Amino acid sequence: MITDTNTITRIIEVFDFLQKSDSDFIQSFFNRVNRIELPASQPICQQGTQCSHLALVISGSAKVYKVSENGREITLYRIGPGESCILTASCIMNGEPFPAYAVSEEPIEALLINTTDVIRWTDDTAAWRNYLFGLINSRLSEVIGVVEEVAFRRVDRRLASYLIQRSDSTNGLIETTHQVIASDLGTSREVVSRILKDLEQQQMISTTRGAIRISNRARLNEKSGETQ
Amino acid sequence: MITDTNTITRIIEVFDFLQKSDSDFIQSFFNRVNRIELPASQPICQQGTQCSHLALVISGSAKVYKVSENGREITLYRIGPGESCILTASCIMNGEPFPAYAVSEEPIEALLINTTDVIRWTDDTAAWRNYLFGLINSRLSEVIGVVEEVAFRRVDRRLASYLIQRSDSTNGLIETTHQVIASDLGTSREVVSRILKDLEQQQMISTTRGAIRISNRARLNEKSGETQ
DNA sequence: TGCACTGTGTGACTTAGTCACATACATTTA
DNA sequence: TAAATGTATGTGACTAAGTCACACAGTGCA
């Protein structure tokens, strides 16, 4: 249950479907949900477990990823403010175990909702239902995008795209390790190291321990767009 | 509109959600839907187009797949009796273009539903809503499975699994070409040819033009289960 | 200063994908 | 029936990607 008016206002701002809901639903919504905070790098869902709650992210971010037997990882998608770990909802609806892992990246502030409320609101409330449908649909599109990437695109091009994307919000400096990049892309650390070295020799980037700086964004972008 | 009692009975048998629906919905359902037939290998949805109808498959099968710029393909999932091209529903709900291609494999008998009916029934009818949710959820799981396969498993193991699966219903004989297998797995024809040759030399299969016969299912199954 | 930990570099090797062909079987056409 | 055409498969040479084993470098702490 959430009563603080400031918090409620802040939450309504983040979640579109609440703005479209009537006051009855909003009232019962805040009566039933709980707010939690999680530090960064906290496991949220384990592959193969049953989910008892649905989490809606207010602030911070999480990622959903797969792990292979020999330890390689690939990120399926990320969850940001206003979104939810829709795979959880999917598991709640179908009673299936969670097919991946989820972990917080930045510290997370989230709403926890009981499975019974999730199901009830899906039946009762159009705005909530559309929110869930919309999310699960965009996840499906995103994961199909991952299939396309992994199956068809060369790793150097994918890495170039990745660097372009990540540098958008950080003014050309990306603070991360080769291993983290490899885990996002679903490849191995050595491959990332080698390609980064190539990009450095072609003077598109410069690298230091724990960071990459984009030095020629235009050429990197060109590379990311090359076919094959 | 469908009036023939036999057809209606047959359709209700295939679609679970109709068995769980009240007679009012069933009546309006058969008032609003139309039955169509499609031959094999008929394109159903084109990537990038808008969908105006949702198709529910009564009999036959279709596949949903991605195509790369240089012509390689990968199958995302198949649609069988009682299922629907849920990506279409997803596009209808979100107003997004279809992110892949769909084509009939066997001749298809299907129900066509207007987008307006799809949306209305999703609001009105719990059984229909749960049907859609269930389908889209299982598609999401399947596509995540494809990501896992492509990102982590070796092609020879994946091919072994594929042969095992396909031979289940056909008594050990698989009538198909290397190109078709390659398109399902998201690899190239040459790779499939070479691996099949290996498997043949290891006497797990025998191959002829247009067909593969499983000769040692146990060993092939063993190979399919090997880690990495 | 020495030590442990994490991050990166590298060679050698295997697996996978591409390209350019050659060859083999099947169906139609002359 | 032979030739022509089309489809299916085989193969070598090459590039790209993943694996393994290990070297080495930067960072922080004892």
Coordinates of C-alpha atoms (C1' of nucleotides) in Angstrom, one line a residue:
Chain A
M1 CA 0.0 0.0 0.0
I2 CA 1.3 3.4 -0.9
T3 CA -0.1 6.6 0.7
D4 CA 2.5 9.3 0.2
T5 CA 1.0 11.8 -2.3
N6 CA 4.3 12.8 -3.8
T7 CA 5.2 9.2 -4.4
I8 CA 1.8 8.6 -6.0
T9 CA 2.1 11.6 -8.3
R10 CA 5.6 10.5 -9.3
I11 CA 4.4 7.0 -10.1
I12 CA 1.4 8.2 -12.1
E13 CA 3.8 10.3 -14.2
V14 CA 5.9 7.2 -15.0
F15 CA 3.1 4.8 -15.9
D16 CA 0.9 5.8 -18.8
F17 CA -1.8 3.4 -18.0
L18 CA -2.5 5.0 -14.7
Q19 CA -3.1 8.3 -16.4
K20 CA -5.7 6.6 -18.5
S21 CA -7.4 4.9 -15.6
D22 CA -10.4 6.0 -13.6
S23 CA -9.9 7.0 -10.0
D24 CA -11.5 3.8 -8.6
F25 CA -8.8 1.7 -10.2
I26 CA -6.0 4.1 -9.2
Q27 CA -7.2 4.0 -5.6
S28 CA -7.3 0.2 -5.5
F29 CA -4.0 0.0 -7.3
F30 CA -2.2 2.0 -4.7
N31 CA -4.0 0.1 -2.0
R32 CA -2.6 -3.2 -3.3
V33 CA 0.9 -2.5 -4.5
N34 CA 4.1 -2.1 -2.6
R35 CA 7.2 -0.1 -3.3
I36 CA 10.6 -1.7 -3.0
E37 CA 14.2 -0.6 -3.6
L38 CA 16.9 -2.8 -4.9
P39 CA 20.7 -2.1 -5.2
A40 CA 22.5 -2.6 -8.5
S41 CA 23.6 -6.1 -9.6
Q42 CA 20.9 -7.7 -7.6
P43 CA 19.4 -11.0 -9.0
I44 CA 15.6 -10.5 -9.6
C45 CA 14.4 -13.7 -11.3
Q46 CA 16.2 -17.0 -11.6
Q47 CA 15.7 -19.3 -14.6
G48 CA 13.3 -22.1 -13.8
T49 CA 11.7 -20.6 -10.8
Q50 CA 8.1 -19.6 -10.3
C51 CA 7.2 -15.9 -10.1
S52 CA 5.0 -14.8 -7.2
H53 CA 5.0 -11.1 -8.0
L54 CA 5.1 -8.8 -11.0
A55 CA 7.6 -5.9 -10.7
L56 CA 6.9 -2.5 -12.4
V57 CA 10.1 -0.4 -12.7
I58 CA 9.7 3.2 -11.4
S59 CA 13.3 4.2 -11.8
G60 CA 16.6 2.4 -12.5
S61 CA 17.0 -0.5 -15.0
A62 CA 17.3 -4.2 -15.2
K63 CA 18.3 -6.7 -17.9
V64 CA 16.9 -10.1 -18.9
Y65 CA 19.5 -12.5 -20.2
K66 CA 20.2 -16.1 -21.1
V67 CA 23.2 -18.1 -19.9
S68 CA 24.8 -21.0 -21.8
E69 CA 26.3 -24.1 -20.2
N70 CA 29.8 -22.9 -20.8
G71 CA 29.1 -19.5 -19.2
R72 CA 28.5 -17.3 -22.2
E73 CA 25.6 -14.9 -21.9
I74 CA 23.3 -12.9 -24.1
T75 CA 21.1 -10.0 -23.2
L76 CA 17.5 -10.4 -24.4
Y77 CA 16.3 -6.9 -23.5
R78 CA 16.4 -4.2 -20.8
I79 CA 13.7 -3.0 -18.6
G80 CA 13.5 0.8 -17.8
P81 CA 11.1 3.2 -16.0
G82 CA 7.5 2.6 -16.9
E83 CA 8.1 -0.9 -18.0
S84 CA 7.8 -4.2 -16.3
C85 CA 9.4 -7.6 -16.3
I86 CA 6.7 -8.9 -18.6
L87 CA 8.2 -12.4 -18.7
T88 CA 7.1 -12.6 -15.1
A89 CA 3.5 -11.6 -16.1
S90 CA 3.8 -14.2 -18.9
C91 CA 4.8 -16.8 -16.3
I92 CA 2.0 -15.8 -13.9
M93 CA -0.6 -16.1 -16.7
N94 CA 0.6 -19.5 -18.0
G95 CA 1.9 -20.9 -14.8
E96 CA 5.2 -21.7 -16.5
P97 CA 8.7 -21.2 -14.9
F98 CA 10.8 -18.2 -15.9
P99 CA 12.8 -19.0 -19.0
A100 CA 15.8 -16.7 -18.3
Y101 CA 17.6 -14.6 -15.7
A102 CA 16.9 -11.1 -14.7
V103 CA 19.2 -8.8 -12.7
S104 CA 19.2 -5.1 -11.7
E105 CA 21.8 -3.0 -13.4
E106 CA 21.3 0.4 -11.9
P107 CA 19.6 0.6 -8.4
I108 CA 15.9 0.0 -8.9
E109 CA 12.8 1.4 -7.4
A110 CA 9.8 -0.8 -8.3
L111 CA 6.2 -1.7 -7.5
L112 CA 5.4 -5.2 -6.5
I113 CA 2.1 -6.7 -7.5
N114 CA 0.5 -9.9 -6.4
T115 CA -0.2 -12.5 -9.0
T116 CA -3.9 -12.5 -8.0
D117 CA -4.1 -8.7 -8.6
V118 CA -2.3 -9.1 -11.9
I119 CA -4.9 -11.6 -13.1
R120 CA -7.8 -9.7 -11.6
W121 CA -6.9 -6.3 -13.1
T122 CA -6.2 -8.0 -16.5
D123 CA -9.9 -9.1 -16.4
D124 CA -11.3 -5.8 -15.0
T125 CA -9.3 -2.9 -16.3
A126 CA -8.8 -2.1 -19.9
A127 CA -6.0 0.4 -19.3
W128 CA -4.0 -2.2 -17.3
R129 CA -4.7 -4.9 -19.9
N130 CA -3.6 -2.8 -22.8
Y131 CA -0.4 -1.9 -20.9
L132 CA 0.4 -5.6 -20.4
F133 CA -0.4 -6.4 -24.0
G134 CA 1.6 -3.5 -25.3
L135 CA 4.7 -4.5 -23.2
I136 CA 4.6 -8.2 -24.1
N137 CA 4.2 -7.3 -27.8
S138 CA 7.1 -5.0 -27.8
R139 CA 9.2 -7.6 -26.0
L140 CA 8.3 -10.2 -28.6
S141 CA 9.5 -7.7 -31.3
E142 CA 12.7 -7.0 -29.5
V143 CA 13.6 -10.6 -29.0
I144 CA 12.9 -11.3 -32.7
G145 CA 15.3 -8.4 -33.3
V146 CA 17.9 -10.2 -31.2
V147 CA 17.4 -13.4 -33.3
E148 CA 18.0 -11.4 -36.4
E149 CA 21.1 -9.8 -35.0
V150 CA 22.7 -13.0 -33.8
A151 CA 21.7 -15.1 -36.8
F152 CA 22.6 -12.7 -39.6
R153 CA 24.9 -9.8 -38.6
R154 CA 28.6 -9.9 -38.3
V155 CA 30.0 -9.3 -34.8
D156 CA 32.1 -6.3 -35.8
R157 CA 29.0 -4.5 -37.2
R158 CA 27.0 -5.4 -34.2
L159 CA 29.7 -4.2 -31.9
A160 CA 29.9 -0.9 -33.8
S161 CA 26.1 -0.5 -33.4
Y162 CA 26.4 -1.3 -29.8
L163 CA 29.1 1.3 -29.2
I164 CA 27.1 4.0 -31.1
Q165 CA 24.1 3.3 -29.1
R166 CA 25.8 3.3 -25.7
S167 CA 27.7 6.4 -26.5
D168 CA 24.6 8.4 -27.3
S169 CA 23.8 9.3 -23.7
T170 CA 27.4 9.5 -22.4
N171 CA 29.1 11.9 -24.8
G172 CA 31.3 9.4 -26.5
L173 CA 32.8 7.7 -23.4
I174 CA 31.7 4.2 -22.5
E175 CA 32.8 2.9 -19.2
T176 CA 32.6 -0.9 -19.3
T177 CA 34.7 -4.0 -19.7
H178 CA 35.1 -6.2 -22.8
Q179 CA 33.5 -9.0 -20.9
V180 CA 30.3 -7.0 -20.2
I181 CA 30.1 -6.1 -23.9
A182 CA 30.6 -9.7 -24.9
S183 CA 27.8 -10.8 -22.5
D184 CA 25.4 -8.2 -24.0
L185 CA 26.2 -9.3 -27.6
G186 CA 26.3 -13.0 -26.9
T187 CA 29.9 -13.5 -27.9
S188 CA 33.2 -14.1 -26.1
R189 CA 35.5 -11.6 -24.5
E190 CA 38.4 -12.5 -26.8
V191 CA 36.3 -11.7 -29.9
V192 CA 35.3 -8.3 -28.5
S193 CA 38.9 -7.5 -27.5
R194 CA 40.1 -8.3 -31.0
I195 CA 37.5 -6.3 -32.8
L196 CA 38.0 -3.3 -30.4
K197 CA 41.7 -3.5 -31.3
D198 CA 40.8 -3.4 -35.0
L199 CA 38.5 -0.4 -34.4
E200 CA 41.3 1.3 -32.5
Q201 CA 43.8 0.7 -35.3
Q202 CA 41.3 2.2 -37.7
Q203 CA 41.1 5.2 -35.3
M204 CA 37.4 5.0 -34.7
I205 CA 37.8 4.5 -31.0
S206 CA 40.5 4.6 -28.3
T207 CA 40.5 2.2 -25.4
T208 CA 41.8 2.1 -21.9
R209 CA 41.3 -0.3 -19.1
G210 CA 37.6 -0.2 -18.3
A211 CA 36.7 2.4 -20.9
I212 CA 36.2 3.1 -24.5
R213 CA 36.1 6.5 -26.2
I214 CA 34.5 7.1 -29.5
S215 CA 36.9 9.2 -31.6
N216 CA 35.3 9.0 -35.0
R217 CA 31.6 8.5 -34.6
A218 CA 30.8 9.0 -38.3
R219 CA 33.0 6.2 -39.5
L220 CA 31.9 3.9 -36.7
N221 CA 28.3 4.6 -37.6
E222 CA 29.2 3.8 -41.2
K223 CA 30.7 0.5 -40.2
S224 CA 27.7 -0.4 -38.1
G225 CA 25.4 0.1 -41.1
E226 CA 27.4 -2.0 -43.6
T227 CA 25.5 -4.9 -44.9
Q228 CA 26.2 -8.5 -44.1
Chain B
M1 CA -20.2 -15.8 -41.1
I2 CA -20.3 -19.6 -40.6
T3 CA -23.5 -21.5 -40.4
D4 CA -22.7 -25.1 -41.3
T5 CA -23.2 -27.1 -38.1
N6 CA -20.6 -29.6 -38.9
T7 CA -18.0 -27.0 -39.6
I8 CA -18.9 -25.2 -36.3
T9 CA -18.6 -28.4 -34.3
R10 CA -15.2 -29.1 -35.9
I11 CA -13.9 -25.6 -35.2
I12 CA -15.1 -25.7 -31.6
E13 CA -13.2 -28.9 -31.1
V14 CA -10.0 -27.3 -32.4
F15 CA -10.2 -24.1 -30.3
D16 CA -10.1 -24.5 -26.6
F17 CA -11.3 -21.0 -25.8
L18 CA -14.6 -21.7 -27.6
Q19 CA -15.3 -24.6 -25.4
K20 CA -14.9 -22.3 -22.4
S21 CA -17.1 -19.5 -23.9
D22 CA -20.7 -18.9 -23.3
S23 CA -23.2 -19.4 -26.1
D24 CA -23.7 -15.7 -26.7
F25 CA -20.0 -15.2 -27.6
I26 CA -20.0 -18.4 -29.7
Q27 CA -22.9 -17.1 -31.6
S28 CA -21.5 -13.7 -32.3
F29 CA -18.1 -15.3 -33.0
F30 CA -19.4 -17.5 -35.8
N31 CA -21.5 -14.5 -37.1
R32 CA -18.4 -12.4 -37.5
V33 CA -15.6 -14.8 -38.7
N34 CA -15.0 -16.1 -42.2
R35 CA -13.5 -19.4 -43.2
I36 CA -10.8 -19.4 -45.9
E37 CA -8.6 -22.0 -47.5
L38 CA -5.0 -21.4 -48.7
P39 CA -2.8 -23.7 -50.7
A40 CA 0.7 -24.7 -49.5
S41 CA 3.6 -22.2 -49.9
Q42 CA 1.3 -19.2 -50.0
P43 CA 2.7 -16.0 -48.5
I44 CA 0.5 -14.8 -45.6
C45 CA 2.1 -11.8 -44.1
Q46 CA 4.9 -9.6 -45.6
Q47 CA 7.5 -8.0 -43.4
G48 CA 6.7 -4.3 -43.0
T49 CA 3.0 -4.4 -43.9
Q50 CA 0.0 -3.6 -41.8
C51 CA -2.3 -6.5 -40.9
S52 CA -6.0 -6.0 -41.4
H53 CA -7.1 -9.5 -40.1
L54 CA -6.1 -12.1 -37.6
A55 CA -6.0 -15.7 -38.9
L56 CA -6.8 -18.6 -36.6
V57 CA -5.5 -21.9 -38.1
I58 CA -8.1 -24.7 -38.1
S59 CA -6.0 -27.2 -40.0
G60 CA -2.6 -27.2 -41.9
S61 CA 0.5 -25.3 -40.8
A62 CA 2.4 -22.1 -41.4
K63 CA 5.8 -20.8 -40.4
V64 CA 7.0 -17.4 -39.4
Y65 CA 10.5 -16.5 -40.4
K66 CA 13.1 -13.8 -40.9
V67 CA 15.1 -13.1 -44.0
S68 CA 18.6 -11.5 -44.1
E69 CA 19.8 -9.1 -46.7
N70 CA 22.0 -11.8 -48.3
G71 CA 19.1 -14.2 -48.5
R72 CA 19.6 -16.4 -45.5
E73 CA 16.5 -17.4 -43.5
I74 CA 15.7 -18.5 -40.0
T75 CA 12.4 -19.9 -38.8
L76 CA 11.1 -18.3 -35.6
Y77 CA 8.2 -20.6 -35.0
R78 CA 5.4 -22.6 -36.6
I79 CA 1.7 -22.2 -36.4
G80 CA -0.6 -25.3 -36.2
P81 CA -4.3 -26.1 -35.7
G82 CA -5.8 -24.2 -32.8
E83 CA -3.1 -21.5 -32.9
S84 CA -3.0 -18.2 -34.6
C85 CA -0.5 -15.9 -36.1
I86 CA -0.2 -14.0 -32.9
L87 CA 2.3 -11.5 -34.3
T88 CA -0.6 -10.3 -36.4
A89 CA -2.6 -9.7 -33.2
S90 CA 0.4 -8.0 -31.7
C91 CA 0.6 -5.7 -34.7
I92 CA -3.1 -5.0 -34.6
M93 CA -3.0 -4.1 -30.9
N94 CA 0.1 -1.9 -31.2
G95 CA -0.5 -0.6 -34.8
E96 CA 3.0 -1.6 -35.7
P97 CA 4.0 -3.2 -39.0
F98 CA 4.6 -7.0 -39.1
P99 CA 8.3 -7.7 -38.2
A100 CA 8.8 -10.9 -40.2
Y101 CA 7.4 -13.1 -43.0
A102 CA 4.7 -15.7 -42.7
V103 CA 4.0 -18.4 -45.3
S104 CA 1.8 -21.5 -45.3
E105 CA 3.6 -24.8 -45.4
E106 CA 0.8 -27.4 -45.6
P107 CA -2.5 -26.2 -47.2
I108 CA -4.3 -24.1 -44.6
E109 CA -7.9 -23.8 -43.5
A110 CA -8.3 -20.8 -41.3
L111 CA -10.7 -18.3 -39.7
L112 CA -10.3 -14.6 -40.6
I113 CA -11.2 -12.1 -37.9
N114 CA -11.5 -8.3 -38.3
T115 CA -9.2 -6.1 -36.3
T116 CA -12.2 -4.4 -34.7
D117 CA -13.6 -7.8 -33.6
V118 CA -10.2 -8.8 -32.2
I119 CA -10.0 -5.6 -30.1
R120 CA -13.6 -5.8 -29.0
W121 CA -13.4 -9.4 -27.9
T122 CA -10.2 -8.8 -26.1
D123 CA -12.1 -6.2 -24.0
D124 CA -15.3 -8.3 -23.7
T125 CA -14.5 -11.9 -23.4
A126 CA -12.2 -13.5 -20.9
A127 CA -11.8 -16.8 -22.7
W128 CA -10.7 -15.0 -25.9
R129 CA -8.4 -12.7 -24.0
N130 CA -6.7 -15.6 -22.2
Y131 CA -6.3 -17.5 -25.5
L132 CA -4.5 -14.5 -27.0
F133 CA -2.3 -14.0 -23.9
G134 CA -1.5 -17.7 -23.7
L135 CA -0.4 -17.7 -27.4
I136 CA 1.7 -14.6 -27.3
N137 CA 3.4 -15.8 -24.2
S138 CA 4.3 -19.1 -25.6
R139 CA 5.6 -17.4 -28.8
L140 CA 7.8 -15.2 -26.6
S141 CA 9.2 -18.3 -24.9
E142 CA 9.7 -20.1 -28.2
V143 CA 11.6 -17.1 -29.7
I144 CA 13.7 -16.9 -26.6
G145 CA 14.5 -20.5 -27.2
V146 CA 15.6 -19.7 -30.8
V147 CA 17.9 -17.0 -29.4
E148 CA 19.5 -19.5 -27.1
E149 CA 19.9 -22.1 -29.9
V150 CA 21.5 -19.7 -32.3
A151 CA 23.7 -17.9 -29.8
F152 CA 25.0 -20.9 -27.9
R153 CA 24.6 -24.3 -29.6
R154 CA 26.8 -25.7 -32.3
V155 CA 25.2 -26.2 -35.6
D156 CA 25.9 -30.0 -35.8
R157 CA 24.1 -30.5 -32.4
R158 CA 21.2 -28.3 -33.5
L159 CA 21.0 -30.2 -36.8
A160 CA 20.9 -33.5 -34.9
S161 CA 18.1 -32.3 -32.7
Y162 CA 16.3 -31.1 -35.8
L163 CA 16.5 -34.4 -37.4
I164 CA 15.4 -36.2 -34.3
Q165 CA 12.4 -34.0 -34.0
R166 CA 11.3 -34.1 -37.6
S167 CA 11.7 -37.9 -37.8
D168 CA 9.4 -38.4 -34.8
S169 CA 6.2 -38.3 -36.9
T170 CA 7.6 -39.8 -40.0
N171 CA 9.1 -43.1 -38.9
G172 CA 12.7 -42.1 -39.5
L173 CA 12.4 -40.7 -43.1
I174 CA 12.7 -37.0 -43.6
E175 CA 11.8 -35.8 -47.1
T176 CA 13.3 -32.4 -47.5
T177 CA 16.3 -30.6 -49.0
H178 CA 19.5 -29.3 -47.4
Q179 CA 18.4 -25.8 -48.3
V180 CA 15.1 -26.1 -46.4
I181 CA 16.9 -27.4 -43.3
A182 CA 19.4 -24.5 -43.5
S183 CA 16.6 -22.0 -43.7
D184 CA 14.9 -23.5 -40.6
L185 CA 18.1 -23.4 -38.6
G186 CA 19.3 -20.1 -39.8
T187 CA 22.6 -21.3 -41.4
S188 CA 23.7 -22.0 -45.0
R189 CA 23.1 -24.9 -47.3
E190 CA 26.8 -25.8 -47.5
V191 CA 27.1 -26.1 -43.8
V192 CA 24.1 -28.4 -43.6
S193 CA 25.5 -30.5 -46.5
R194 CA 28.8 -31.0 -44.8
I195 CA 27.4 -31.8 -41.4
L196 CA 25.0 -34.3 -43.0
K197 CA 27.9 -35.9 -44.7
D198 CA 29.7 -36.2 -41.4
L199 CA 26.6 -37.8 -39.8
E200 CA 26.4 -40.2 -42.7
Q201 CA 30.0 -41.2 -42.4
Q202 CA 29.4 -41.8 -38.7
Q203 CA 26.4 -44.0 -39.9
M204 CA 23.8 -42.2 -38.0
I205 CA 21.9 -41.3 -41.2
S206 CA 21.8 -42.1 -44.9
T207 CA 21.0 -39.5 -47.4
T208 CA 19.6 -39.4 -50.9
R209 CA 18.5 -36.6 -53.1
G210 CA 15.6 -34.9 -51.3
A211 CA 15.5 -37.3 -48.3
I212 CA 17.3 -38.3 -45.2
R213 CA 16.8 -41.5 -43.3
I214 CA 17.7 -41.9 -39.7
S215 CA 19.6 -45.2 -39.3
N216 CA 20.9 -44.8 -35.7
R217 CA 18.5 -42.8 -33.8
A218 CA 20.1 -43.5 -30.4
R219 CA 23.5 -42.2 -31.5
L220 CA 22.0 -39.2 -33.2
N221 CA 20.1 -38.4 -30.1
E222 CA 23.2 -38.7 -28.0
K223 CA 24.9 -36.2 -30.4
S224 CA 22.0 -33.8 -30.2
G225 CA 22.4 -33.7 -26.4
E226 CA 26.1 -33.1 -26.2
T227 CA 26.9 -29.9 -24.4
Q228 CA 28.2 -26.8 -26.1
Chain C
dT1 C1' 57.4 -3.6 -2.0
dG2 C1' 54.9 -7.6 -2.7
dC3 C1' 50.6 -9.8 -3.6
dA4 C1' 46.1 -10.8 -5.3
dC5 C1' 42.6 -9.6 -8.4
dT6 C1' 40.7 -8.1 -12.5
dG7 C1' 41.2 -6.7 -17.2
dT8 C1' 43.3 -7.2 -21.7
dG9 C1' 46.5 -9.3 -25.4
dT10 C1' 47.7 -13.1 -28.2
dG11 C1' 48.8 -17.5 -30.8
dA12 C1' 47.0 -21.8 -32.2
dC13 C1' 43.3 -24.3 -33.1
dT14 C1' 38.3 -25.6 -34.3
dT15 C1' 33.8 -24.4 -36.0
dA16 C1' 30.9 -21.7 -39.0
dG17 C1' 29.8 -18.9 -43.1
dT18 C1' 30.9 -17.3 -48.0
dC19 C1' 32.1 -17.7 -52.7
dA20 C1' 32.9 -20.0 -56.8
dC21 C1' 32.5 -23.7 -58.9
dA22 C1' 31.8 -28.8 -60.2
dT23 C1' 28.9 -32.7 -60.4
dA24 C1' 24.6 -35.5 -60.0
dC25 C1' 19.9 -36.4 -60.5
dA26 C1' 15.2 -35.3 -62.4
dT27 C1' 12.0 -33.4 -65.7
dT28 C1' 10.9 -31.4 -69.8
dT29 C1' 11.7 -30.7 -74.7
dA30 C1' 13.3 -31.6 -79.3
Chain D
dT1 C1' 16.0 -41.4 -76.9
dA2 C1' 19.2 -37.5 -76.5
dA3 C1' 19.7 -32.9 -75.3
dA4 C1' 18.5 -29.2 -72.5
dT5 C1' 17.1 -27.2 -68.3
dG6 C1' 16.4 -26.9 -63.5
dT7 C1' 17.2 -28.3 -59.0
dA8 C1' 20.0 -30.7 -55.4
dT9 C1' 24.3 -31.7 -53.6
dG10 C1' 29.7 -31.8 -53.2
dT11 C1' 34.0 -29.4 -52.6
dG12 C1' 38.1 -26.4 -52.1
dA13 C1' 39.7 -22.0 -50.6
dC14 C1' 39.0 -18.4 -47.9
dT15 C1' 37.2 -15.3 -44.1
dA16 C1' 34.8 -14.8 -39.6
dA17 C1' 33.9 -16.4 -35.1
dG18 C1' 34.5 -19.1 -30.9
dT19 C1' 37.7 -21.8 -27.7
dC20 C1' 41.7 -22.7 -25.0
dA21 C1' 45.8 -21.8 -22.7
dC22 C1' 48.5 -18.7 -21.2
dA23 C1' 51.1 -14.0 -20.8
dC24 C1' 51.1 -9.6 -19.1
dA25 C1' 49.4 -5.1 -17.3
dG26 C1' 46.9 -2.0 -14.3
dT27 C1' 44.8 -1.4 -9.5
dG28 C1' 44.2 -1.7 -4.9
dC29 C1' 45.5 -3.5 -0.6
dA30 C1' 48.5 -5.9 3.0

